Amino acid sequence: MSLSLVLMMGIVLAALLAWLWPAYRRRQALQEPFPAEWRRILAKNFPVYRRMPADLQLQLRQRIKLFLHQKQFTGCAGLTINDEMRVTIAASACLLILNRATDVYAGLHYILVYPNAFLVEQEEVDGSGLVRMQAKGLLGQSWSNGKIILSWEDVLKGNREFTDGSNVALHEFAHQLDHETGSTNGVPVLANAEKYAQWSAVFSTEFEALRHAALQGDPTLINTYGATAPAEFFAVVTEVFFEQPQQLAAQHPALFEQLKAYYRVDPSDWL
Ligand SMILES: [Zn+2]
């Protein structure tokens, strides 16, 4: 056998391995049992899990394993990442992608976790029109370049109090789904043109109604932070859909139906 033939066979073999290896590792990760310690973490930090039907619990556990296999967690400001943080954050992420054939956030690679609210420098325009940098405290931030930043203290609070309509992890992972279309505008990937038309009609009406209520100072079920932009509206109503589904269905039935079709679950059955 000539040297060039051996070389060529080597290259083909290496390419084949590089192609097969991730799929093999993925299958292996899915076949690993879900550790008893992780179940205890879900019971303690993710109370909605206990209320979900068994088939969705199983799906959630499978997706958590895959999520933790694929994503890299980094502790910031001196925080040391542990399994409690990894499993709790993965559970929040995977709650949004049940009942669908999808990869677990293919575009997301890094999860940065701060112990509590973190400061970011943001441009602010003052009363005289001057732009200046201002330090602002945030509980979470989602980037379209494969990164998400979360305050652990607030992830925990949002998940343990799962009925107040406020959940920073669900909010930021909804932004990640929104990024998947390539533009973050409050419209995630939908099946076809008809679905986009229905989504757009319902969401624009509801967004305008929330803006109006916010201006009037009227009480609203949906946090008026959602009135700041369509992308924020989608993230905020995602929090309400999972945490206060019955109220959302009663007060905003068309919006509830759109979210139910998109997330392919009905959390009002779980309560
Ligand atoms: Zn947001």
PDB file of N, CA and C in Angstrom, residues 30-78:
ATOM      1  N   LEU A  30     -27.393  10.804  27.130  1.00  0.00           N
ATOM      2  CA  LEU A  30     -28.822  10.541  27.309  1.00  0.00           C
ATOM      3  C   LEU A  30     -29.072   9.208  28.005  1.00  0.00           C
ATOM      4  N   GLN A  31     -28.151   8.263  27.838  1.00  0.00           N
ATOM      5  CA  GLN A  31     -28.347   6.930  28.445  1.00  0.00           C
ATOM      6  C   GLN A  31     -27.924   6.885  29.909  1.00  0.00           C
ATOM      7  N   GLU A  32     -27.149   7.868  30.339  1.00  0.00           N
ATOM      8  CA  GLU A  32     -26.742   7.919  31.749  1.00  0.00           C
ATOM      9  C   GLU A  32     -27.993   8.047  32.621  1.00  0.00           C
ATOM     10  N   PRO A  33     -28.050   7.377  33.776  1.00  0.00           N
ATOM     11  CA  PRO A  33     -29.217   7.584  34.647  1.00  0.00           C
ATOM     12  C   PRO A  33     -29.233   9.006  35.200  1.00  0.00           C
ATOM     13  N   PHE A  34     -30.422   9.497  35.504  1.00  0.00           N
ATOM     14  CA  PHE A  34     -30.564  10.842  36.083  1.00  0.00           C
ATOM     15  C   PHE A  34     -30.252  10.710  37.574  1.00  0.00           C
ATOM     16  N   PRO A  35     -29.175  11.330  38.061  1.00  0.00           N
ATOM     17  CA  PRO A  35     -28.739  11.085  39.445  1.00  0.00           C
ATOM     18  C   PRO A  35     -29.798  11.447  40.492  1.00  0.00           C
ATOM     19  N   ALA A  36     -29.846  10.654  41.559  1.00  0.00           N
ATOM     20  CA  ALA A  36     -30.810  10.892  42.645  1.00  0.00           C
ATOM     21  C   ALA A  36     -30.615  12.294  43.226  1.00  0.00           C
ATOM     22  N   GLU A  37     -29.365  12.751  43.280  1.00  0.00           N
ATOM     23  CA  GLU A  37     -29.088  14.087  43.818  1.00  0.00           C
ATOM     24  C   GLU A  37     -29.740  15.171  42.948  1.00  0.00           C
ATOM     25  N   TRP A  38     -29.733  14.961  41.641  1.00  0.00           N
ATOM     26  CA  TRP A  38     -30.361  15.928  40.744  1.00  0.00           C
ATOM     27  C   TRP A  38     -31.880  15.972  40.972  1.00  0.00           C
ATOM     28  N   ARG A  39     -32.481  14.810  41.243  1.00  0.00           N
ATOM     29  CA  ARG A  39     -33.926  14.786  41.547  1.00  0.00           C
ATOM     30  C   ARG A  39     -34.212  15.593  42.809  1.00  0.00           C
ATOM     31  N   ARG A  40     -33.319  15.452  43.798  1.00  0.00           N
ATOM     32  CA  ARG A  40     -33.512  16.209  45.049  1.00  0.00           C
ATOM     33  C   ARG A  40     -33.413  17.713  44.774  1.00  0.00           C
ATOM     34  N   ILE A  41     -32.499  18.081  43.870  1.00  0.00           N
ATOM     35  CA  ILE A  41     -32.350  19.505  43.516  1.00  0.00           C
ATOM     36  C   ILE A  41     -33.632  20.016  42.849  1.00  0.00           C
ATOM     37  N   LEU A  42     -34.195  19.215  41.941  1.00  0.00           N
ATOM     38  CA  LEU A  42     -35.455  19.620  41.277  1.00  0.00           C
ATOM     39  C   LEU A  42     -36.571  19.781  42.307  1.00  0.00           C
ATOM     40  N   ALA A  43     -36.656  18.819  43.235  1.00  0.00           N
ATOM     41  CA  ALA A  43     -37.725  18.879  44.245  1.00  0.00           C
ATOM     42  C   ALA A  43     -37.596  20.143  45.092  1.00  0.00           C
ATOM     43  N   LYS A  44     -36.364  20.518  45.389  1.00  0.00           N
ATOM     44  CA  LYS A  44     -36.143  21.670  46.273  1.00  0.00           C
ATOM     45  C   LYS A  44     -36.257  23.007  45.530  1.00  0.00           C
ATOM     46  N   ASN A  45     -35.674  23.078  44.341  1.00  0.00           N
ATOM     47  CA  ASN A  45     -35.541  24.377  43.663  1.00  0.00           C
ATOM     48  C   ASN A  45     -36.475  24.585  42.489  1.00  0.00           C
ATOM     49  N   PHE A  46     -37.190  23.540  42.085  1.00  0.00           N
ATOM     50  CA  PHE A  46     -37.998  23.661  40.866  1.00  0.00           C
ATOM     51  C   PHE A  46     -39.364  23.024  41.128  1.00  0.00           C
ATOM     52  N   PRO A  47     -40.164  23.652  42.033  1.00  0.00           N
ATOM     53  CA  PRO A  47     -41.405  23.024  42.506  1.00  0.00           C
ATOM     54  C   PRO A  47     -42.396  22.683  41.401  1.00  0.00           C
ATOM     55  N   VAL A  48     -42.346  23.392  40.264  1.00  0.00           N
ATOM     56  CA  VAL A  48     -43.302  23.111  39.191  1.00  0.00           C
ATOM     57  C   VAL A  48     -43.103  21.686  38.666  1.00  0.00           C
ATOM     58  N   TYR A  49     -41.906  21.128  38.828  1.00  0.00           N
ATOM     59  CA  TYR A  49     -41.599  19.770  38.349  1.00  0.00           C
ATOM     60  C   TYR A  49     -42.560  18.739  38.944  1.00  0.00           C
ATOM     61  N   ARG A  50     -42.833  18.848  40.239  1.00  0.00           N
ATOM     62  CA  ARG A  50     -43.693  17.875  40.925  1.00  0.00           C
ATOM     63  C   ARG A  50     -45.106  17.872  40.356  1.00  0.00           C
ATOM     64  N   ARG A  51     -45.531  19.015  39.824  1.00  0.00           N
ATOM     65  CA  ARG A  51     -46.907  19.131  39.331  1.00  0.00           C
ATOM     66  C   ARG A  51     -47.059  18.653  37.879  1.00  0.00           C
ATOM     67  N   MET A  52     -45.933  18.517  37.190  1.00  0.00           N
ATOM     68  CA  MET A  52     -46.007  18.152  35.773  1.00  0.00           C
ATOM     69  C   MET A  52     -46.361  16.668  35.616  1.00  0.00           C
ATOM     70  N   PRO A  53     -47.062  16.312  34.497  1.00  0.00           N
ATOM     71  CA  PRO A  53     -47.347  14.893  34.265  1.00  0.00           C
ATOM     72  C   PRO A  53     -46.046  14.104  34.031  1.00  0.00           C
ATOM     73  N   ALA A  54     -46.120  12.780  34.295  1.00  0.00           N
ATOM     74  CA  ALA A  54     -44.909  11.950  34.271  1.00  0.00           C
ATOM     75  C   ALA A  54     -44.173  12.001  32.933  1.00  0.00           C
ATOM     76  N   ASP A  55     -44.908  12.050  31.809  1.00  0.00           N
ATOM     77  CA  ASP A  55     -44.200  12.043  30.513  1.00  0.00           C
ATOM     78  C   ASP A  55     -43.402  13.330  30.310  1.00  0.00           C
ATOM     79  N   LEU A  56     -43.924  14.445  30.807  1.00  0.00           N
ATOM     80  CA  LEU A  56     -43.175  15.705  30.681  1.00  0.00           C
ATOM     81  C   LEU A  56     -41.992  15.740  31.654  1.00  0.00           C
ATOM     82  N   GLN A  57     -42.173  15.132  32.827  1.00  0.00           N
ATOM     83  CA  GLN A  57     -41.052  15.040  33.776  1.00  0.00           C
ATOM     84  C   GLN A  57     -39.902  14.258  33.152  1.00  0.00           C
ATOM     85  N   LEU A  58     -40.247  13.156  32.479  1.00  0.00           N
ATOM     86  CA  LEU A  58     -39.217  12.333  31.834  1.00  0.00           C
ATOM     87  C   LEU A  58     -38.502  13.129  30.740  1.00  0.00           C
ATOM     88  N   GLN A  59     -39.315  13.821  29.907  1.00  0.00           N
ATOM     89  CA  GLN A  59     -38.717  14.654  28.850  1.00  0.00           C
ATOM     90  C   GLN A  59     -37.791  15.714  29.443  1.00  0.00           C
ATOM     91  N   LEU A  60     -38.245  16.321  30.534  1.00  0.00           N
ATOM     92  CA  LEU A  60     -37.443  17.383  31.163  1.00  0.00           C
ATOM     93  C   LEU A  60     -36.106  16.806  31.649  1.00  0.00           C
ATOM     94  N   ARG A  61     -36.154  15.651  32.283  1.00  0.00           N
ATOM     95  CA  ARG A  61     -34.903  15.033  32.785  1.00  0.00           C
ATOM     96  C   ARG A  61     -33.948  14.730  31.637  1.00  0.00           C
ATOM     97  N   GLN A  62     -34.492  14.215  30.505  1.00  0.00           N
ATOM     98  CA  GLN A  62     -33.641  13.899  29.354  1.00  0.00           C
ATOM     99  C   GLN A  62     -32.987  15.167  28.792  1.00  0.00           C
ATOM    100  N   ARG A  63     -33.786  16.231  28.710  1.00  0.00           N
ATOM    101  CA  ARG A  63     -33.245  17.471  28.149  1.00  0.00           C
ATOM    102  C   ARG A  63     -32.228  18.121  29.076  1.00  0.00           C
ATOM    103  N   ILE A  64     -32.459  17.994  30.372  1.00  0.00           N
ATOM    104  CA  ILE A  64     -31.503  18.537  31.345  1.00  0.00           C
ATOM    105  C   ILE A  64     -30.136  17.853  31.151  1.00  0.00           C
ATOM    106  N   LYS A  65     -30.159  16.524  30.987  1.00  0.00           N
ATOM    107  CA  LYS A  65     -28.899  15.794  30.796  1.00  0.00           C
ATOM    108  C   LYS A  65     -28.160  16.295  29.556  1.00  0.00           C
ATOM    109  N   LEU A  66     -28.928  16.485  28.478  1.00  0.00           N
ATOM    110  CA  LEU A  66     -28.325  16.944  27.228  1.00  0.00           C
ATOM    111  C   LEU A  66     -27.790  18.372  27.365  1.00  0.00           C
ATOM    112  N   PHE A  67     -28.586  19.213  28.009  1.00  0.00           N
ATOM    113  CA  PHE A  67     -28.197  20.614  28.217  1.00  0.00           C
ATOM    114  C   PHE A  67     -26.878  20.669  29.003  1.00  0.00           C
ATOM    115  N   LEU A  68     -26.815  19.871  30.072  1.00  0.00           N
ATOM    116  CA  LEU A  68     -25.613  19.907  30.909  1.00  0.00           C
ATOM    117  C   LEU A  68     -24.421  19.269  30.194  1.00  0.00           C
ATOM    118  N   HIS A  69     -24.693  18.358  29.283  1.00  0.00           N
ATOM    119  CA  HIS A  69     -23.624  17.746  28.484  1.00  0.00           C
ATOM    120  C   HIS A  69     -23.017  18.776  27.520  1.00  0.00           C
ATOM    121  N   GLN A  70     -23.879  19.690  27.027  1.00  0.00           N
ATOM    122  CA  GLN A  70     -23.439  20.578  25.941  1.00  0.00           C
ATOM    123  C   GLN A  70     -22.974  21.970  26.387  1.00  0.00           C
ATOM    124  N   LYS A  71     -23.515  22.485  27.495  1.00  0.00           N
ATOM    125  CA  LYS A  71     -23.254  23.900  27.805  1.00  0.00           C
ATOM    126  C   LYS A  71     -22.165  24.062  28.854  1.00  0.00           C
ATOM    127  N   GLN A  72     -21.448  25.151  28.709  1.00  0.00           N
ATOM    128  CA  GLN A  72     -20.368  25.428  29.654  1.00  0.00           C
ATOM    129  C   GLN A  72     -20.798  26.501  30.654  1.00  0.00           C
ATOM    130  N   PHE A  73     -20.681  26.193  31.935  1.00  0.00           N
ATOM    131  CA  PHE A  73     -21.051  27.126  32.998  1.00  0.00           C
ATOM    132  C   PHE A  73     -19.795  27.776  33.561  1.00  0.00           C
ATOM    133  N   THR A  74     -19.873  29.076  33.819  1.00  0.00           N
ATOM    134  CA  THR A  74     -18.746  29.784  34.420  1.00  0.00           C
ATOM    135  C   THR A  74     -19.259  30.628  35.584  1.00  0.00           C
ATOM    136  N   GLY A  75     -18.623  30.500  36.726  1.00  0.00           N
ATOM    137  CA  GLY A  75     -18.974  31.324  37.872  1.00  0.00           C
ATOM    138  C   GLY A  75     -18.265  32.669  37.779  1.00  0.00           C
ATOM    139  N   CYS A  76     -18.962  33.758  38.089  1.00  0.00           N
ATOM    140  CA  CYS A  76     -18.380  35.102  38.017  1.00  0.00           C
ATOM    141  C   CYS A  76     -18.380  35.719  39.416  1.00  0.00           C
ATOM    142  N   ALA A  77     -17.532  36.718  39.600  1.00  0.00           N
ATOM    143  CA  ALA A  77     -17.433  37.442  40.882  1.00  0.00           C
ATOM    144  C   ALA A  77     -17.205  36.482  42.042  1.00  0.00           C
ATOM    145  N   GLY A  78     -16.361  35.479  41.816  1.00  0.00           N
ATOM    146  CA  GLY A  78     -15.967  34.575  42.894  1.00  0.00           C
ATOM    147  C   GLY A  78     -16.900  33.404  43.125  1.00  0.00           C
TER     148      GLY A  78
END
